[in-house]
Coordinates of C-alpha atoms in Angstrom, one line a residue:
M234 CA -24.0 28.4 27.0
A235 CA -22.5 25.6 24.3
V236 CA -19.0 25.2 22.7
R237 CA -18.4 23.3 19.8
I238 CA -15.0 22.3 18.1
L239 CA -13.8 20.1 15.1
G240 CA -12.1 17.3 15.3
V241 CA -11.3 14.3 12.9
V242 CA -11.5 10.4 13.7
V243 CA -9.5 7.9 11.7
D244 CA -11.8 5.2 10.4
G245 CA -9.9 2.9 7.9
I246 CA -7.7 5.2 6.0
S247 CA -10.3 7.9 6.0
G248 CA -10.7 10.7 7.8
V249 CA -14.6 11.5 9.8
E250 CA -15.1 14.9 11.1
T251 CA -16.4 14.9 14.5
T252 CA -17.9 17.7 16.4
V253 CA -16.8 18.1 20.0
E254 CA -19.8 20.1 22.1
A255 CA -19.4 20.7 25.3
R256 CA -22.6 22.1 28.3
Y257 CA -22.7 22.8 31.4
S258 CA -25.3 20.0 33.0
D259 CA -27.1 20.4 36.4
G260 CA -27.5 16.5 36.0
L261 CA -24.0 16.5 36.8
R262 CA -21.7 16.7 40.0
V263 CA -19.5 19.6 39.9
T264 CA -16.7 18.0 39.3
E265 CA -18.4 15.2 36.5
V266 CA -17.8 15.5 33.2
K267 CA -19.6 13.0 31.0
I268 CA -19.2 12.0 27.5
V269 CA -21.8 10.4 24.7
G270 CA -21.5 9.8 21.4
L271 CA -19.9 6.3 21.1
P272 CA -16.3 7.1 22.4
D273 CA -14.1 4.2 22.7
T274 CA -12.1 3.8 25.6
A275 CA -9.1 5.7 24.3
V276 CA -11.3 8.9 23.9
R277 CA -12.7 8.7 27.1
E278 CA -8.9 8.3 28.5
G279 CA -8.3 11.5 26.4
M280 CA -11.3 13.5 28.0
L281 CA -8.6 12.7 31.3
R282 CA -5.6 13.8 29.9
A283 CA -7.2 16.8 28.3
R284 CA -9.1 18.2 32.2
S285 CA -5.1 17.7 33.3
A286 CA -3.5 19.4 30.3
T287 CA -5.6 22.7 30.5
A288 CA -5.3 22.9 34.1
A289 CA -2.9 26.1 33.0
L290 CA -5.2 27.8 31.3
R291 CA -8.4 27.5 33.6
R292 CA -6.0 28.1 37.0
G293 CA -8.9 30.7 38.9
V294 CA -11.8 29.6 37.2
T295 CA -14.9 28.1 39.1
T296 CA -16.7 25.1 37.8
P297 CA -20.3 25.6 38.0
A298 CA -21.6 22.4 37.1
G299 CA -20.9 19.4 35.5
V300 CA -19.8 18.9 32.0
L301 CA -21.3 16.9 29.6
V302 CA -19.9 16.3 26.3
N303 CA -21.2 15.2 23.1
L304 CA -19.3 13.6 20.2
A305 CA -21.6 13.9 16.6
P306 CA -22.4 12.2 14.6
A307 CA -23.7 9.8 17.7
D308 CA -23.7 7.1 15.5
V309 CA -19.8 6.9 14.5
R310 CA -17.6 5.4 16.3
K311 CA -14.5 7.2 18.2
T312 CA -11.7 5.8 18.2
G313 CA -8.3 6.5 18.5
R314 CA -6.2 9.3 20.2
S315 CA -6.6 12.7 17.4
L316 CA -10.0 14.3 19.4
D317 CA -7.7 14.8 22.8
L318 CA -7.0 18.1 21.3
P319 CA -10.6 18.9 20.7
L320 CA -11.5 17.7 23.3
A321 CA -8.9 19.8 25.4
M322 CA -9.8 22.8 23.0
V323 CA -13.9 22.8 24.3
Y324 CA -13.1 22.2 27.4
A325 CA -11.1 25.4 28.3
A326 CA -13.1 27.2 25.8
L327 CA -16.2 26.4 28.2
H328 CA -14.5 27.4 31.0
L329 CA -13.5 30.6 30.0
G330 CA -16.4 31.8 28.5
R331 CA -14.8 31.8 24.8
S332 CA -18.1 30.6 22.5
D333 CA -17.4 33.1 20.5
A334 CA -13.9 31.3 19.3
T335 CA -15.8 28.0 18.4
S336 CA -16.9 28.7 14.7
C337 CA -14.1 29.9 13.3
G338 CA -13.8 26.8 10.8
L339 CA -10.8 25.2 12.9
V340 CA -10.3 21.4 13.1
F341 CA -7.9 20.3 15.9
V342 CA -6.1 17.1 15.6
G343 CA -3.6 15.5 18.2
E344 CA -2.9 13.8 21.7
V345 CA -2.2 15.7 24.7
G346 CA -0.2 14.7 27.4
L347 CA -1.3 15.4 31.3
G348 CA 1.3 18.2 31.5
G349 CA -0.1 20.2 28.2
A350 CA 2.2 18.6 25.5
V351 CA 0.7 18.2 22.2
R352 CA 1.9 15.0 20.8
S353 CA 2.2 13.1 17.4
V354 CA -1.2 11.1 16.3
P355 CA -1.7 8.3 13.3
G356 CA -3.7 9.4 10.4
T357 CA -2.8 13.2 10.3
L358 CA -2.7 12.8 6.4
A359 CA -6.1 11.4 6.5
A360 CA -7.4 14.7 8.7
V361 CA -6.3 17.0 6.7
M362 CA -7.7 15.2 3.5
E363 CA -10.9 15.1 5.6
A364 CA -10.5 19.1 6.5
R365 CA -10.1 20.0 2.6
R366 CA -13.2 18.0 1.6
A367 CA -15.2 19.6 3.9
G368 CA -13.7 23.2 3.1
R369 CA -12.5 24.0 6.3
S370 CA -10.1 26.8 7.0
G371 CA -7.4 25.3 9.0
V372 CA -6.2 22.7 10.6
V373 CA -4.2 22.6 13.6
V374 CA -1.6 19.8 14.0
P375 CA 1.0 18.6 16.1
R376 CA 3.9 20.1 15.3
A377 CA 5.7 16.5 14.4
N378 CA 3.1 15.5 12.1
L379 CA 3.6 19.3 10.2
A380 CA 5.9 17.3 7.3
E381 CA 3.1 14.9 6.2
A382 CA 0.2 17.9 6.6
R383 CA 2.1 19.9 4.2
L384 CA 1.2 17.0 1.6
I385 CA -2.0 18.2 1.1
A386 CA -2.3 22.0 -0.7
G387 CA -5.7 24.0 1.3
P388 CA -6.7 24.4 4.5
A389 CA -4.0 26.4 6.2
L390 CA -1.7 24.8 8.8
Y391 CA -1.3 25.1 12.5
P392 CA 1.8 23.7 14.3
V393 CA 1.7 23.5 17.7
D394 CA 3.6 21.6 20.5
T395 CA 1.3 22.6 23.9
V396 CA -2.2 22.9 24.9
E397 CA -1.5 26.9 25.4
D398 CA -0.3 27.1 21.4
A399 CA -3.2 25.6 20.4
F400 CA -5.7 27.9 22.3
R401 CA -3.9 31.0 20.8
V402 CA -4.5 29.6 17.7
L403 CA -8.6 29.2 18.4
V404 CA -8.8 32.8 19.9
G405 CA -6.7 33.6 16.5
E406 CA -3.5 34.8 18.2
A407 CA -0.7 32.9 15.8
M408 CA 0.1 32.6 12.4
A409 CA -0.4 29.8 10.3
D410 CA 2.3 27.7 8.9
D411 CA 4.2 29.4 5.8
G412 CA 5.8 26.2 4.5
P413 CA 5.7 24.9 1.2
R414 CA 2.8 22.4 0.1
G415 CA 2.2 19.8 -1.8
P416 CA 4.4 16.2 -2.5
A417 CA 8.4 17.6 -3.2
A418 CA 10.8 16.0 -5.0
G419 CA 12.1 13.3 -2.5
A420 CA 14.6 10.3 -1.7
T421 CA 15.7 8.5 -5.1
V422 CA 15.5 4.6 -5.4
S423 CA 18.2 3.6 -2.8
G424 CA 19.0 -0.2 -1.8
P425 CA 19.6 -3.4 -3.3
D426 CA 21.1 -3.6 -7.1
L427 CA 20.6 -6.3 -9.9
S428 CA 24.1 -5.7 -10.5
D429 CA 24.7 -7.8 -7.3
V430 CA 23.0 -10.8 -9.4
R431 CA 25.2 -13.3 -10.7
G432 CA 23.9 -15.9 -13.1
Q433 CA 20.2 -16.2 -13.5
H434 CA 19.7 -14.7 -16.5
H435 CA 16.5 -15.5 -17.5
A436 CA 15.3 -14.6 -13.9
R437 CA 16.6 -11.4 -14.1
R438 CA 14.6 -10.9 -17.8
A439 CA 11.4 -12.2 -16.0
L440 CA 12.2 -9.3 -13.1
E441 CA 12.2 -6.6 -16.0
V442 CA 9.3 -7.9 -18.2
A443 CA 7.4 -8.1 -14.6
A444 CA 8.7 -4.5 -13.4
A445 CA 7.4 -3.0 -17.0
G446 CA 4.4 -4.2 -17.1
R447 CA 3.4 -5.0 -13.1
H448 CA 3.0 -8.6 -14.1
N449 CA 2.5 -11.2 -10.9
L450 CA 5.1 -13.3 -10.8
L451 CA 6.2 -17.0 -9.2
M452 CA 9.7 -18.0 -8.3
E453 CA 9.9 -21.5 -7.9
G454 CA 13.9 -23.0 -6.9
P455 CA 16.1 -24.6 -4.0
P456 CA 17.5 -22.9 -1.2
G457 CA 20.2 -20.4 -2.2
S458 CA 19.4 -20.6 -5.7
G459 CA 18.6 -16.2 -5.7
K460 CA 14.9 -16.1 -5.1
T461 CA 15.1 -13.2 -2.5
M462 CA 17.7 -11.7 -3.5
L463 CA 16.0 -11.2 -6.5
A464 CA 12.7 -10.0 -5.4
R465 CA 14.4 -7.3 -3.1
R466 CA 15.8 -5.9 -5.9
L467 CA 12.5 -5.1 -7.7
P468 CA 11.5 -1.8 -6.5
G469 CA 14.8 -0.9 -7.5
I470 CA 13.9 -1.1 -11.2
L471 CA 10.4 0.0 -10.9
P472 CA 9.5 4.2 -12.0
P473 CA 8.6 6.6 -9.0
L474 CA 5.2 7.0 -8.2
A475 CA 3.2 10.1 -9.4
D476 CA 2.3 12.4 -6.6
E477 CA -1.4 10.8 -6.9
E478 CA 0.2 8.1 -6.3
G479 CA 2.3 8.4 -3.5
L480 CA -0.6 10.1 -1.7
E481 CA -2.6 6.9 -1.6
V482 CA 0.3 5.5 -0.3
A483 CA 1.1 7.8 2.0
R484 CA -2.4 7.7 3.4
I485 CA -2.8 4.3 4.1
Q486 CA 1.3 4.2 5.9
S487 CA 0.3 7.7 7.8
V488 CA -2.4 5.3 9.3
V489 CA -0.5 2.2 10.2
R490 CA 2.9 3.5 11.1
S491 CA 5.5 6.5 11.1
L492 CA 5.9 8.5 7.4
D493 CA 8.6 9.7 6.0
V494 CA 7.8 12.0 3.5
T495 CA 10.9 12.1 1.6
R496 CA 10.2 8.6 0.4
I497 CA 6.3 8.8 -0.5
H498 CA 7.5 8.7 -4.3
L499 CA 9.3 5.5 -3.8
P500 CA 7.0 2.6 -4.4
P501 CA 6.5 0.2 -1.2
F502 CA 7.8 -3.6 -0.5
R503 CA 5.7 -5.4 1.8
A504 CA 7.2 -9.2 2.6
P505 CA 4.6 -10.7 5.5
H506 CA 6.2 -14.2 7.2
H507 CA 4.1 -17.0 6.0
S508 CA 2.8 -17.0 9.9
A509 CA 0.7 -14.0 8.7
T510 CA -3.3 -14.7 9.0
A511 CA -5.9 -13.8 6.7
V512 CA -6.7 -10.9 8.8
G513 CA -3.2 -9.5 8.9
L514 CA -2.8 -9.5 5.0
V515 CA -6.4 -8.2 4.3
G516 CA -6.9 -5.6 7.2
G517 CA -9.6 -6.0 10.2
G518 CA -8.9 -5.5 13.5
T519 CA -10.7 -3.1 16.1
P520 CA -10.6 -0.4 14.6
I521 CA -10.0 -1.3 11.3
R522 CA -7.0 -0.8 9.8
P523 CA -5.5 -2.0 6.3
G524 CA -3.6 -5.0 6.2
E525 CA -0.3 -6.3 4.1
F526 CA -2.3 -6.0 1.6
S527 CA -3.2 -2.4 1.4
Q528 CA 0.2 -1.2 2.8
A529 CA 1.8 -2.5 -0.6
H530 CA -0.9 -0.6 -3.0
H531 CA 1.3 0.8 -5.6
G532 CA 4.4 -1.1 -4.8
V533 CA 5.5 -5.1 -4.5
L534 CA 3.7 -8.1 -2.3
F535 CA 6.6 -10.8 -1.3
M536 CA 5.4 -13.6 -0.3
D537 CA 8.6 -16.2 0.6
E538 CA 7.7 -19.5 1.6
F539 CA 4.4 -18.9 -1.1
P540 CA 2.7 -22.6 -0.1
E541 CA 3.8 -22.2 3.7
F542 CA 0.6 -19.7 3.8
D543 CA -2.4 -21.0 5.5
R544 CA -4.8 -22.0 2.8
R545 CA -7.2 -19.3 3.7
A546 CA -4.6 -16.4 3.4
L547 CA -4.0 -17.8 0.1
E548 CA -7.1 -17.5 -1.0
V549 CA -7.9 -14.1 -0.2
L550 CA -5.4 -13.2 -2.7
R551 CA -8.3 -13.7 -5.2
E552 CA -10.2 -10.0 -4.7
P553 CA -7.2 -8.1 -4.5
M554 CA -5.4 -9.8 -8.1
E555 CA -8.6 -9.1 -9.8
E556 CA -10.5 -6.1 -8.2
R557 CA -6.8 -4.6 -6.9
A558 CA -8.9 -3.8 -3.7
V559 CA -10.0 -5.5 -0.6
H560 CA -13.3 -5.0 1.0
I561 CA -14.0 -5.9 4.6
T562 CA -17.6 -6.4 6.1
R563 CA -17.7 -5.2 9.5
A564 CA -21.5 -4.6 11.8
C565 CA -20.5 -1.0 10.9
G566 CA -20.5 -1.3 7.5
V567 CA -18.0 -2.1 4.9
R568 CA -15.0 -0.7 4.6
R569 CA -12.8 -1.1 1.3
F570 CA -9.2 -0.3 0.9
P571 CA -7.3 -0.2 -2.1
A572 CA -4.7 -2.9 -2.7
D573 CA -3.0 -2.2 -6.0
F574 CA 0.0 -4.1 -5.9
M575 CA 2.4 -6.6 -7.8
L576 CA 2.8 -10.0 -6.6
V577 CA 6.1 -11.9 -6.3
A578 CA 5.7 -15.2 -4.8
A579 CA 8.6 -17.4 -4.0
M580 CA 8.6 -21.4 -2.9
N581 CA 10.4 -24.2 -3.1
P582 CA 10.2 -27.3 -5.8
C583 CA 9.2 -29.8 -2.6
P584 CA 9.3 -29.5 1.2
C585 CA 12.7 -29.9 1.9
G586 CA 13.8 -27.8 -0.9
Y587 CA 16.1 -30.0 -2.8
Q588 CA 14.2 -32.1 -5.4
G589 CA 15.6 -32.1 -8.7
L590 CA 19.1 -31.2 -7.9
G591 CA 20.1 -34.6 -8.6
D592 CA 22.8 -34.8 -5.7
G593 CA 20.5 -37.1 -3.4
R594 CA 19.6 -34.7 -0.8
C595 CA 16.0 -35.0 -1.5
S596 CA 14.2 -37.0 0.9
C597 CA 10.4 -35.8 0.5
T598 CA 8.2 -38.8 -1.3
P599 CA 5.9 -38.3 -4.0
R600 CA 2.9 -38.2 -1.5
R601 CA 4.6 -34.9 0.4
V602 CA 5.6 -33.1 -2.7
Q603 CA 1.8 -33.4 -4.1
G604 CA 0.5 -31.9 -0.9
Y605 CA 3.1 -29.6 -0.4
R606 CA 2.4 -28.1 -4.3
G607 CA -1.4 -29.0 -3.4
R608 CA -1.4 -26.0 -1.5
L609 CA -1.5 -23.8 -4.1
S610 CA -5.0 -24.4 -6.1
G611 CA -5.5 -24.0 -9.6
P612 CA -7.5 -20.7 -9.7
L613 CA -4.8 -19.0 -7.3
L614 CA -1.8 -20.4 -9.9
D615 CA -4.0 -19.2 -13.2
R616 CA -4.2 -15.3 -11.9
L617 CA -0.2 -15.7 -11.7
D618 CA 1.2 -14.3 -15.1
M619 CA 4.8 -15.8 -15.4
R620 CA 6.4 -18.8 -13.3
I621 CA 10.2 -18.8 -13.0
P622 CA 12.3 -21.5 -12.2
L623 CA 15.7 -21.0 -10.7
R624 CA 18.8 -23.3 -10.2
P625 CA 22.0 -22.7 -7.9
V626 CA 24.5 -20.6 -10.0
P627 CA 27.6 -22.7 -10.3
S628 CA 30.3 -21.7 -7.5
A629 CA 32.8 -20.2 -10.0
A630 CA 30.3 -18.1 -11.4
L631 CA 29.8 -16.6 -7.9
L632 CA 33.1 -16.1 -7.2
D633 CA 34.4 -14.6 -10.5
D634 CA 35.0 -10.9 -9.6
D635 CA 34.9 -10.0 -13.5
V636 CA 31.3 -10.9 -14.2
Q637 CA 29.4 -8.0 -12.9
G638 CA 25.5 -8.1 -13.8
E639 CA 23.9 -5.4 -15.5
P640 CA 22.8 -2.7 -12.5
S641 CA 19.5 -1.9 -11.9
A642 CA 19.5 1.7 -13.7
S643 CA 19.8 0.4 -16.9
V644 CA 17.2 -1.3 -16.9
L645 CA 14.9 1.2 -15.2
A646 CA 15.4 3.3 -17.9
R647 CA 14.3 0.5 -20.2
V648 CA 11.6 -0.3 -17.4
V649 CA 10.1 3.3 -17.3
A650 CA 10.7 3.4 -21.5
A651 CA 8.0 0.3 -21.9
R652 CA 6.2 2.2 -19.2
E653 CA 5.9 5.4 -21.0
R654 CA 4.3 3.6 -24.6
Q655 CA 1.6 2.1 -22.1
R656 CA 0.5 5.5 -20.8
T657 CA 0.2 7.0 -24.4
R658 CA -1.5 4.1 -25.6
W659 CA -4.3 4.4 -23.3
P660 CA -4.0 7.0 -21.5
A661 CA -7.4 7.2 -20.1
V662 CA -7.9 3.7 -19.0
T663 CA -4.5 2.3 -17.6
G664 CA -0.6 3.0 -16.7
S665 CA 0.3 -0.5 -17.4
N666 CA -0.5 -3.7 -19.1
G667 CA -0.9 -5.9 -16.3
Q668 CA -4.0 -3.3 -15.5
A669 CA -5.5 -3.2 -19.0
P670 CA -9.0 -3.9 -19.6
D671 CA -9.0 -7.4 -22.1
A672 CA -10.6 -5.8 -24.7
A673 CA -8.2 -2.9 -24.6
V674 CA -5.3 -5.8 -24.8
R675 CA -6.5 -7.5 -27.6
S676 CA -7.2 -4.5 -29.5
A677 CA -3.3 -3.2 -28.9
N678 CA -1.9 -6.6 -30.0
A679 CA -3.5 -6.8 -33.7
Y680 CA -2.0 -9.7 -34.4
S681 CA -0.8 -10.7 -37.8
A682 CA -2.2 -14.1 -39.2
S683 CA 1.0 -16.3 -38.4
T684 CA 0.9 -15.0 -34.8
K685 CA -2.4 -15.6 -34.4
R686 CA -2.1 -19.2 -35.6
L687 CA 1.2 -19.8 -33.4
L688 CA -1.3 -18.4 -30.0
L689 CA -3.7 -20.9 -31.3
K690 CA -1.6 -23.5 -31.6
L691 CA -0.2 -22.6 -27.9
V692 CA -3.6 -22.3 -26.3
T693 CA -4.8 -25.3 -28.1
S694 CA -1.5 -27.5 -26.8
Q695 CA -1.0 -26.4 -23.4
R696 CA -5.4 -26.1 -22.7
L697 CA -5.1 -22.4 -21.4
S698 CA -7.8 -21.3 -19.6
A699 CA -9.7 -17.7 -20.8
R700 CA -7.6 -16.1 -17.6
A701 CA -4.7 -17.6 -18.7
I702 CA -5.2 -16.8 -22.1
R703 CA -5.8 -13.0 -21.2
R704 CA -2.7 -13.1 -18.9
L705 CA -0.4 -15.0 -21.7
E706 CA -1.3 -11.6 -24.2
R707 CA -0.5 -8.9 -21.7
V708 CA 2.8 -10.3 -20.6
A709 CA 3.7 -10.4 -25.0
R710 CA 3.0 -7.2 -25.1
T711 CA 4.9 -6.0 -22.6
V712 CA 7.7 -8.2 -24.1
A713 CA 7.2 -5.9 -27.4
D714 CA 7.1 -2.8 -25.2
L715 CA 10.4 -3.1 -24.4
A716 CA 11.6 -4.0 -27.6
G717 CA 10.3 -1.2 -29.0
D718 CA 7.7 -3.0 -31.2
A719 CA 4.3 -1.7 -32.2
A720 CA 2.7 -5.0 -32.7
V721 CA 3.3 -8.2 -31.1
G722 CA 5.1 -10.8 -32.9
E723 CA 6.0 -14.3 -32.6
L724 CA 9.3 -14.1 -30.6
H725 CA 7.0 -11.6 -28.6
L726 CA 4.3 -14.3 -27.7
M727 CA 6.9 -17.2 -27.6
E728 CA 9.1 -15.4 -25.0
A729 CA 5.7 -14.8 -23.2
M730 CA 4.9 -18.5 -23.0
G731 CA 7.8 -19.3 -22.3
F732 CA 7.0 -17.2 -19.0
R733 CA 3.9 -18.9 -18.8
L734 CA 5.1 -22.2 -18.8
G735 CA 8.1 -21.9 -16.3
G736 CA 11.1 -21.8 -18.5
E737 CA 12.6 -21.5 -21.9
M738 CA 10.6 -23.4 -24.6
E739 CA 12.9 -25.2 -27.2
S740 CA 10.1 -24.3 -29.8
R741 CA 11.2 -20.6 -29.7
V742 CA 14.7 -21.9 -31.1
E743 CA 12.5 -23.0 -33.8
V744 CA 10.9 -19.4 -34.3
E745 CA 13.9 -17.9 -34.4
T746 CA 15.1 -19.9 -37.3
G747 CA 12.2 -19.5 -39.2
R748 CA 10.8 -23.6 -38.4
G749 CA 8.1 -22.7 -36.1
S750 CA 5.6 -21.0 -38.5

């Protein structure tokens, strides 16, 4: 007699349905249990936990022979603790002769303790998604993972606390959970507010434009000029995620850390340390797990001390900035992880940080400064839409309590309005100017003759590459959207060029007064 139970293992951020089957084998000792099908150490130890956890269920039952357990498909490496519960169920069902209960279409997910407790496991959301894809009737999950399992509408859910609870589900003696399904309205944005920022009007404006069009941004300034303060306030002016986007983010978070289901509509904010390796950023390891790029999916990736990152770690940024995904190649195949993030980078002007202040504190030689800035390659800098210089705010402005900056809520309202214009413009293509195809941006901009001449003049004088031109046009389109203008004009283009060059352009004044056309 063979007994079969369905489980799920997590491969990357996806679930892989696994059939756990067991039968008595005369070739094994009576007390022996052999598990095959490429199990890792955690799965092998899970079999020991399963035997101990089901001792109460099997009390008084004599084992006629050893047990052979197979995990199918046999060519997929089985990792993690999520197979503990199906191993326990197949072992108990085999000893109790309940093969009739093993073809019910249920999927079991969970870790078990030696005393029979069922504990939470990472990747439960991915497991429920896989069960829905496979058309399974229900999923048995640890009660601690019930909230994230409810995010997915589809198969019935059976939350359990012990292996005895799970066995009652297996034999049809338990009721399914009747709680609400699907993403619910979650937490609103709460955190640092832009009103805390004194001065830095140009940088605040740049942050608003970046948020409205999902543009990559580089801030450069000495220590204490507000780079980190500004970056940490960016999530507060980003629109909430749609349900589909929130589920993508939740699936990644469920695999790598504890998932807070009340925050799945909030864009993630990740700030890796500059000592992070390329693997830590891209992802990898054994088993393969997503890195910082993917954990910032649909959110913000803040890289402080930008030139201090390892050169290889910086260069791997190119792929996600262009393709909005990363690919990890291993002997077992290629894994693709989503990585559609806004990059916000920050750096000092020199190794000591005080160059350009004119107060004598900078001790860096030109060669040191050149070496420091040379860590950022031209192709990488070319992919940054906006470059913003920051200067220290005068002490009088910092201490003036009568000067209050604009709150995040006001900026967010303008950002949401600009995003709506973008969705209306190309609903089938993208939701933001930073992601729009080049041809779509050029078509939407519809320059006048004078604007075309200005664009040609700027491109020629600044020797912009083809990529830089495309990014300049995207930022100009966002500036126009924030202003509510259908066409990109000269003022929009000049402001975008100011962001591209790293500061306000004097020629913008000429345009505003009619002398620059």
